[in-house]
PDB file of C-alpha atoms in Angstrom:
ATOM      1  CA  UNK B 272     -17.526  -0.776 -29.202  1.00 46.00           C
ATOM      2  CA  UNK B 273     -15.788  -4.245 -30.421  1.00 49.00           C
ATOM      3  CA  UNK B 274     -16.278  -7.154 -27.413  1.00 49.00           C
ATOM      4  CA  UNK B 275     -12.970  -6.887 -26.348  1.00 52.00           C
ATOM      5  CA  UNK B 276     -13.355  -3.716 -24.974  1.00 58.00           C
ATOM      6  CA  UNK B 277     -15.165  -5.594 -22.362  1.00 67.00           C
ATOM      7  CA  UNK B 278     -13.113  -8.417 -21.747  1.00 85.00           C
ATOM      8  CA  UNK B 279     -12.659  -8.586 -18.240  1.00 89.00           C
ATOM      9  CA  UNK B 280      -9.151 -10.269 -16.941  1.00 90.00           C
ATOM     10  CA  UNK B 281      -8.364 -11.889 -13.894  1.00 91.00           C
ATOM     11  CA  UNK B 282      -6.771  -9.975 -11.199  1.00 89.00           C
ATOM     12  CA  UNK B 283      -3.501 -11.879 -11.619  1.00 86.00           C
ATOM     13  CA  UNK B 284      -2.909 -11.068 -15.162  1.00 86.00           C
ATOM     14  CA  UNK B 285      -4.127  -6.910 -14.585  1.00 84.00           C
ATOM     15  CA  UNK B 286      -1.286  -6.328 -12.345  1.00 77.00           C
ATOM     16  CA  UNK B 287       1.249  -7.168 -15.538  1.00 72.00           C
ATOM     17  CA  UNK B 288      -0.404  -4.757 -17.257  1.00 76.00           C
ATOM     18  CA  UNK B 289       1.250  -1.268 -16.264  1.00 67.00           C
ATOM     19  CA  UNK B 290      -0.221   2.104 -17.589  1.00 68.00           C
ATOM     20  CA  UNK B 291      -2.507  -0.484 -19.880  1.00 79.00           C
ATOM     21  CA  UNK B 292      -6.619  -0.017 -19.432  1.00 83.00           C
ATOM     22  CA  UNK B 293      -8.089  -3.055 -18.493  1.00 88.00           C
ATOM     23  CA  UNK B 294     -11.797  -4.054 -17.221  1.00 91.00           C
ATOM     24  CA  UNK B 295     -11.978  -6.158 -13.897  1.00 93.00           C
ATOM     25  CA  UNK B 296     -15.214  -8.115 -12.103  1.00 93.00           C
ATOM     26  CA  UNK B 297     -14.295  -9.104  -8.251  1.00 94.00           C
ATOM     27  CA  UNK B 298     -15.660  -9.574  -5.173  1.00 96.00           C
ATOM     28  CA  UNK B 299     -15.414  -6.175  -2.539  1.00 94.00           C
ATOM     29  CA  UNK B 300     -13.597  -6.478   0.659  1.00 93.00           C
ATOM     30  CA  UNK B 301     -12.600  -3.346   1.901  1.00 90.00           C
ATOM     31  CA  UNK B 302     -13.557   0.172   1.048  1.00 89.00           C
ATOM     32  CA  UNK B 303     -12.586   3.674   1.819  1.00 87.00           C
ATOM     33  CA  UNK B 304     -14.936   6.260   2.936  1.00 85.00           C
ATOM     34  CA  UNK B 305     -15.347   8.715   0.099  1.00 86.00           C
ATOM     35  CA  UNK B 306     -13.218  12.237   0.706  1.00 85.00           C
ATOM     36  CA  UNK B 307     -12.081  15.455  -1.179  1.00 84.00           C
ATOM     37  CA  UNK B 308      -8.886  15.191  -3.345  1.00 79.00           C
ATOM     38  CA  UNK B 309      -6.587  18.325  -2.836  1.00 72.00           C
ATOM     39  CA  UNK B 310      -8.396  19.579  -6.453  1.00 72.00           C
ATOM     40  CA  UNK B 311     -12.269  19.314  -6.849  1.00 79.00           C
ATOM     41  CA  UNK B 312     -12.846  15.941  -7.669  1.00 83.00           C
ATOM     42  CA  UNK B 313     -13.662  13.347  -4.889  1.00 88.00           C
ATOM     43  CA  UNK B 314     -11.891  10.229  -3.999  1.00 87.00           C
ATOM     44  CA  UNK B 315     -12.918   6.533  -3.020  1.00 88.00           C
ATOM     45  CA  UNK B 316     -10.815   3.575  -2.845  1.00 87.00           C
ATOM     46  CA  UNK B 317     -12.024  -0.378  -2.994  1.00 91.00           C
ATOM     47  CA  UNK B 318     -10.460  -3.373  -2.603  1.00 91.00           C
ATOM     48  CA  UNK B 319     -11.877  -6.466  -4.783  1.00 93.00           C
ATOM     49  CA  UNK B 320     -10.692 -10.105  -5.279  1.00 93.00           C
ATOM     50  CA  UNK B 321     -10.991 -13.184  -7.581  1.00 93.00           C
ATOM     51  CA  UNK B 322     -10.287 -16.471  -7.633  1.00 93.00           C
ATOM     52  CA  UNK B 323      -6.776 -15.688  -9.574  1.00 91.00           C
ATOM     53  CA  UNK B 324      -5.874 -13.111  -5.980  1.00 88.00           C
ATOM     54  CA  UNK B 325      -8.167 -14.411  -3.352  1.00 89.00           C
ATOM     55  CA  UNK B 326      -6.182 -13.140  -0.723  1.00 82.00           C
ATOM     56  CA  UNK B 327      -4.196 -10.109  -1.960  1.00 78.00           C
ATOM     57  CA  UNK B 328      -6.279  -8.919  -4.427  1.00 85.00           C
ATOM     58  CA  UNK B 329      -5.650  -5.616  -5.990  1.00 85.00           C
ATOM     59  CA  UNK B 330      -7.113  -1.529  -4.938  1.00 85.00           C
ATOM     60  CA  UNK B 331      -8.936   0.266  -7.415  1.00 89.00           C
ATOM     61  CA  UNK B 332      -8.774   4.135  -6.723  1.00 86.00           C
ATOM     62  CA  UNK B 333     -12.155   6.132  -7.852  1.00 89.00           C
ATOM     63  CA  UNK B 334     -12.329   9.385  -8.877  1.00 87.00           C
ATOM     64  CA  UNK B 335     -15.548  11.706  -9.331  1.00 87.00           C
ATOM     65  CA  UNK B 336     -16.583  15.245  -9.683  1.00 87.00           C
ATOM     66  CA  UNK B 337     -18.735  14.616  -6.613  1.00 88.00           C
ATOM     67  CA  UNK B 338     -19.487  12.309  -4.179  1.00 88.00           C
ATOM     68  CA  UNK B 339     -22.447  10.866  -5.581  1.00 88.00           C
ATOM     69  CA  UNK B 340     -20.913   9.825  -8.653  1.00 89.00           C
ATOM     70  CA  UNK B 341     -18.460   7.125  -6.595  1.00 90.00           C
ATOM     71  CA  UNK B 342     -19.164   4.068  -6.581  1.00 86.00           C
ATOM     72  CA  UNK B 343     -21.561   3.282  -3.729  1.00 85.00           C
ATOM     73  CA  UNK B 344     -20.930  -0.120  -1.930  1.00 86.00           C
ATOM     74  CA  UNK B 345     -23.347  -1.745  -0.034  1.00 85.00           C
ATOM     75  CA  UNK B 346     -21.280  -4.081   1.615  1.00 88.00           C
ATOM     76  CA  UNK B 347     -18.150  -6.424   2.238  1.00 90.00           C
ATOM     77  CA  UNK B 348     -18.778  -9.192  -0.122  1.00 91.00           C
ATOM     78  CA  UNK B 349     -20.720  -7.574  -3.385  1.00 93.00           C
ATOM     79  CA  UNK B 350     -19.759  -7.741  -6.564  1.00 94.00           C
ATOM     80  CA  UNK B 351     -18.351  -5.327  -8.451  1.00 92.00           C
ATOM     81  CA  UNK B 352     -17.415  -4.675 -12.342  1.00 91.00           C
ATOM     82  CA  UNK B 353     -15.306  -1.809 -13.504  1.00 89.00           C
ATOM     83  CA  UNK B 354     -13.841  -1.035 -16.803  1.00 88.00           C
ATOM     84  CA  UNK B 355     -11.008   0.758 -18.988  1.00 86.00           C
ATOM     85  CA  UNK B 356      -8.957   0.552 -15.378  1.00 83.00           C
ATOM     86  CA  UNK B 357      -5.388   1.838 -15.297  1.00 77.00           C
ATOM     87  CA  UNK B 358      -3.423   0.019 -13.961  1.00 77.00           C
ATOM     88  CA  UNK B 359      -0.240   2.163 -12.036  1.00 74.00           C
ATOM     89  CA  UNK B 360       3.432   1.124 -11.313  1.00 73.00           C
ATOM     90  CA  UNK B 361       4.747  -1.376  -9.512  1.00 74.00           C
ATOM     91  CA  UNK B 362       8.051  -2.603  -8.761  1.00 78.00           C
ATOM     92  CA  UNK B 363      10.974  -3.740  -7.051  1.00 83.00           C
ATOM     93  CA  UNK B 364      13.486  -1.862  -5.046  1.00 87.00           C
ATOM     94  CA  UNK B 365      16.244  -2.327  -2.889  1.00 92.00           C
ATOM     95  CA  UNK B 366      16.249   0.042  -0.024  1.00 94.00           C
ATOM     96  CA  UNK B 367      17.564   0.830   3.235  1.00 95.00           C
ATOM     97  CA  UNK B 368      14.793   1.725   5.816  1.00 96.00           C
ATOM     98  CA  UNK B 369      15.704   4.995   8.062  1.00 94.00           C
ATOM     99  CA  UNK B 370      12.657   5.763  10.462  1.00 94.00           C
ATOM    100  CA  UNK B 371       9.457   4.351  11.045  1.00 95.00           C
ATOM    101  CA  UNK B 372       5.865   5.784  12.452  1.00 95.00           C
ATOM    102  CA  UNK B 373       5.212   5.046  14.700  1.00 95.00           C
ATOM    103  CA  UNK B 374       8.289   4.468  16.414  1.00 92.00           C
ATOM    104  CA  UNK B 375       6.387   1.975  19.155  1.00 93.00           C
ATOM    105  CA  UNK B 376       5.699  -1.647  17.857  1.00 94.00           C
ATOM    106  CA  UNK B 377       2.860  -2.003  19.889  1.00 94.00           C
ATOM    107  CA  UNK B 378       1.326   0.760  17.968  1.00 95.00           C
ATOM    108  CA  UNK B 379       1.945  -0.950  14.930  1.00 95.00           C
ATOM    109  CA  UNK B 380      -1.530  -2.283  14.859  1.00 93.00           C
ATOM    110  CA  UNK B 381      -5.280   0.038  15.054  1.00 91.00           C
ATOM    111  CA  UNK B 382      -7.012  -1.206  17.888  1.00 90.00           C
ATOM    112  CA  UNK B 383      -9.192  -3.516  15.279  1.00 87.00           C
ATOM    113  CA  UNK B 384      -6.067  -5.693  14.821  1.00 88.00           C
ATOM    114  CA  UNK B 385      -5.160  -3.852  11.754  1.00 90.00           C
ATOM    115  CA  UNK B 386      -1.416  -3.155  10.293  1.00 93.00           C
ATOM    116  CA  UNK B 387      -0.956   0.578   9.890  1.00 94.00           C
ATOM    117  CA  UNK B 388       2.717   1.470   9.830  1.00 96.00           C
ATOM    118  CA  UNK B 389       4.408   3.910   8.029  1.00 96.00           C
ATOM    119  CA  UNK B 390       8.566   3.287   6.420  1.00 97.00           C
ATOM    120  CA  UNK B 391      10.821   6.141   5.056  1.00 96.00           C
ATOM    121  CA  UNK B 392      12.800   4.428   2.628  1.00 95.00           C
ATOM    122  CA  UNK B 393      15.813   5.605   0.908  1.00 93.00           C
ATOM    123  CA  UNK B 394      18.500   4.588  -1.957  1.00 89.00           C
ATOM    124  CA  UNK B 395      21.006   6.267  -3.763  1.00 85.00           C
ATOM    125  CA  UNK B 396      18.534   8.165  -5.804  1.00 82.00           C
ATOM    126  CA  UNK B 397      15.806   9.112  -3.448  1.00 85.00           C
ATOM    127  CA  UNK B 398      13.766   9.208  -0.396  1.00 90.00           C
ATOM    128  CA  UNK B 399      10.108   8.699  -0.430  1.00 91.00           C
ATOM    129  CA  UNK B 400       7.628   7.236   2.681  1.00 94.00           C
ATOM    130  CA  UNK B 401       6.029   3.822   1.716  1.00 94.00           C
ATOM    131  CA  UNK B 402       2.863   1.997   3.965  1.00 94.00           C
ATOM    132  CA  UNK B 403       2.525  -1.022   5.577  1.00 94.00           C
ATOM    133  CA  UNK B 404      -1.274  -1.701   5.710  1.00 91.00           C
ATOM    134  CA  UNK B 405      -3.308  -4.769   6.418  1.00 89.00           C
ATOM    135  CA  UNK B 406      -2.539  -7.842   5.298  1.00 89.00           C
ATOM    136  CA  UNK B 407       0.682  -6.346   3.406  1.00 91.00           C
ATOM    137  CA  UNK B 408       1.679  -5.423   7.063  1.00 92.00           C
ATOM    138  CA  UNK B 409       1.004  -8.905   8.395  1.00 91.00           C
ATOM    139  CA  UNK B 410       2.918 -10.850   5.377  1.00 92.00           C
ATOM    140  CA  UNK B 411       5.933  -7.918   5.998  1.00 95.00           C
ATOM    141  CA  UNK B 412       5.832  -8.995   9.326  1.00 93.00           C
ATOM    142  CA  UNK B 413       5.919 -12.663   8.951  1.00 88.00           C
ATOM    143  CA  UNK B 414       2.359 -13.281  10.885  1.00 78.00           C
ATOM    144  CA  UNK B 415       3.546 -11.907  14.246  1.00 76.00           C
ATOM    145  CA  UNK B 416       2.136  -9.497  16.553  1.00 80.00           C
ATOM    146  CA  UNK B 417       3.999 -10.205  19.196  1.00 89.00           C
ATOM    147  CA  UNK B 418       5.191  -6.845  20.504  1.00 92.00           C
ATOM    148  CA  UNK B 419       8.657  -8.568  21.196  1.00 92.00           C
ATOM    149  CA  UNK B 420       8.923  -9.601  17.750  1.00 92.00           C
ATOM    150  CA  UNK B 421       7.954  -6.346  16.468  1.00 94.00           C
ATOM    151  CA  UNK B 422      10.286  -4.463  18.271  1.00 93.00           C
ATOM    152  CA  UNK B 423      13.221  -6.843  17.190  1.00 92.00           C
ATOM    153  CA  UNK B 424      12.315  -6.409  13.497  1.00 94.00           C
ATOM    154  CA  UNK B 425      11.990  -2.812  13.758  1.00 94.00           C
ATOM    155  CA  UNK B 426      15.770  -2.856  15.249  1.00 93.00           C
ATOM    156  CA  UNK B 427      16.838  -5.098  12.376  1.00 93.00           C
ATOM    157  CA  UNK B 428      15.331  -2.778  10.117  1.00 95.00           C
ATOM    158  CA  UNK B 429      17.052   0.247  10.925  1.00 94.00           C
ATOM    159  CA  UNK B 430      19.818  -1.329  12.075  1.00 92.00           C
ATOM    160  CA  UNK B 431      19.419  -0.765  16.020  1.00 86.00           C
ATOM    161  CA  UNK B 432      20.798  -2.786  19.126  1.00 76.00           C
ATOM    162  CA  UNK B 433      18.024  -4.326  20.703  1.00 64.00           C
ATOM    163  CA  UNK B 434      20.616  -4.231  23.990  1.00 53.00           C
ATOM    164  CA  UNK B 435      19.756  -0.218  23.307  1.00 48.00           C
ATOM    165  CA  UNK B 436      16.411   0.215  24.258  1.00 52.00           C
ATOM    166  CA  UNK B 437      16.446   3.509  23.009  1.00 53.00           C
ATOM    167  CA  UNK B 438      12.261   4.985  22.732  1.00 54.00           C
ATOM    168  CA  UNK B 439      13.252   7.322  19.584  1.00 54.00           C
ATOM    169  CA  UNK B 440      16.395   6.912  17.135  1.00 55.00           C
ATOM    170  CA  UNK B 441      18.042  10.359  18.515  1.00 56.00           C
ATOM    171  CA  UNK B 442      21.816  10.201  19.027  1.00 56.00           C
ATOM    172  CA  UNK B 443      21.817   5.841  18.464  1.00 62.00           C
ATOM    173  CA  UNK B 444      24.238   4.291  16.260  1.00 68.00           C
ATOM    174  CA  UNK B 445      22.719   2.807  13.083  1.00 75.00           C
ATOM    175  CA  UNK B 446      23.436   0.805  10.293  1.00 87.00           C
ATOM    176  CA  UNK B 447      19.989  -0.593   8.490  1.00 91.00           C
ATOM    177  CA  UNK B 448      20.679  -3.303   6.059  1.00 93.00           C
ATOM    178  CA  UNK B 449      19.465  -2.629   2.389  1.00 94.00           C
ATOM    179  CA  UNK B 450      16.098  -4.975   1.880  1.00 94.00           C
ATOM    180  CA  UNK B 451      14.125  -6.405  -1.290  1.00 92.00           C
ATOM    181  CA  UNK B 452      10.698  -4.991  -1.380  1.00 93.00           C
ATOM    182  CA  UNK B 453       7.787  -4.679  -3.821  1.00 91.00           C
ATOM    183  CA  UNK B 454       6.697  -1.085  -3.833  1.00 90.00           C
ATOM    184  CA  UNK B 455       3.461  -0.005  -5.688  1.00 86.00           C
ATOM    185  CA  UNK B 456       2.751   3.895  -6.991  1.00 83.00           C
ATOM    186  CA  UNK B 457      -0.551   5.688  -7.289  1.00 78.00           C
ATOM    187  CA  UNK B 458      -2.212   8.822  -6.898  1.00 75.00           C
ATOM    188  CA  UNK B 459      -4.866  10.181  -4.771  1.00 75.00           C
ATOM    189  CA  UNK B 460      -5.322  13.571  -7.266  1.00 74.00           C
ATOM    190  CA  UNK B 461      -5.562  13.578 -10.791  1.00 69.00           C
ATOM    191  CA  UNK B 462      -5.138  16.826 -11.003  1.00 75.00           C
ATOM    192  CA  UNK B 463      -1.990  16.581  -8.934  1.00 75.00           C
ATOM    193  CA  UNK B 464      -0.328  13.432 -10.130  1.00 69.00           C
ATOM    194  CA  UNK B 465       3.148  13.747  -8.505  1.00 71.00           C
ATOM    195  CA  UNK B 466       2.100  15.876  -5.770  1.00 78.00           C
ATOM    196  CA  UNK B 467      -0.641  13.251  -4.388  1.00 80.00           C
ATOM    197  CA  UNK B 468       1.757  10.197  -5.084  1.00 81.00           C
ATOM    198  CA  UNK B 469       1.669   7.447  -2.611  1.00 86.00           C
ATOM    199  CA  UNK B 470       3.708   4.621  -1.977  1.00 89.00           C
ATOM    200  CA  UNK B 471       3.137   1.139  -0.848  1.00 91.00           C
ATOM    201  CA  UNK B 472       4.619  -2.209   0.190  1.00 93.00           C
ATOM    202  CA  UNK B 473       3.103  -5.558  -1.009  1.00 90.00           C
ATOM    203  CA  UNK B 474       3.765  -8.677  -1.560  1.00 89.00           C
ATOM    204  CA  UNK B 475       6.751  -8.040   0.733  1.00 93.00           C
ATOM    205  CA  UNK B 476       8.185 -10.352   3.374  1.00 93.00           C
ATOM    206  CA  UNK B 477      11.114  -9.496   5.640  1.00 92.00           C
ATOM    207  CA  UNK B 478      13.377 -12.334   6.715  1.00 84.00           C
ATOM    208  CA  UNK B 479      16.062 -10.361   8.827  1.00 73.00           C
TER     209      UNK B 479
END
């Protein structure tokens, strides 16, 4: 193989690169525990920065015909290298927001601290559910868990009365604004591309 099959890019520059292989060396932060895909392969998913991302750095999804041919992590902080990468959509939508899960804002956040919240988003040519996780949930959220705030930008989101008080959306008047996010595409099954397709916000603020 010529050398630049192993050039390695900066984090930055892979995520311009849509349905293009690329190779990638970062630094782990987060990983999933290994599981079965809805096929036969196994799935594994790790999170790695650089210097070009430090902070949102980028997922790389794994797939294996078994467990032991993941990549095994020792911990938070090594290094990692992977190569010919592909790099899956992302873009931006505008959207109106019509439910959330949960519906509580103090169960926004695990009980580690952790964003896990779950948006059904809709325009005039589909509907699809998109996640809030982590840090994506925290920039979303402008830095706040406050449960007041929460609760107010959950009402702004799906255009509820805060006066209404309401604990589930069931017979309350609603008119949620459309929003600017950046959504990101991937797969959990290769065998099952659009059946296993998830959807996620990043790099996504909301100002109300």
């Amino acid at each position: 193989m010529g050398g630049e099959d192993y050039k390695f890019m900066q984090l930055v520059d892979a995520i311009a690169c849509i349905n293009q292989r690329v190779n990638l060396i970062g630094v782990v932060v987060e990983t999933s525990l290994p599981k079965s895909t809805k096929g036969t392969d196994y799935f594994c998913s790790v999170k790695i920065i650089d210097e070009s991302r430090p902070s949102l750095g980028i997922y790389i999804n794994f797939f294996a015909e078994t467990m032991e041919k993941l990549p095994h992590v020792g911990s938070v902080g090594d290094i990692i290298m992977v190569s010919h990468v592909v790099v899956t959509c992302k873009f931006k939508s505008v959207v109106r927001v019509v439910a959330i899960l949960p519906w509580r804002a103090e169960d926004f956040l695990s009980p580690n601290g952790i964003y896990r919240v779950r948006l059904t988003l809709e325009d005039p040519t589909a509907r699809v559910h998109a996640f809030l996780y982590a840090e994506d949930g925290m920039k979303f959220f402008g830095n706040s868990q406050s449960v007041d705030m929460l609760t107010k930008t959950r009402n702004m989101l799906l255009g509820v009365a805060d006066e209404d008080g309401a604990p589930t959306l069931k017979n309350v008047p609603r008119n949620p604004p459309w929003i600017q996010c950046c959504l990101k595409s991937y797969y959990i099954d290769k065998s099952d591309i659009w059946g296993s397709r998830n959807y996620r916000i990043f790099d996504t603020t909301f100002v109300g």
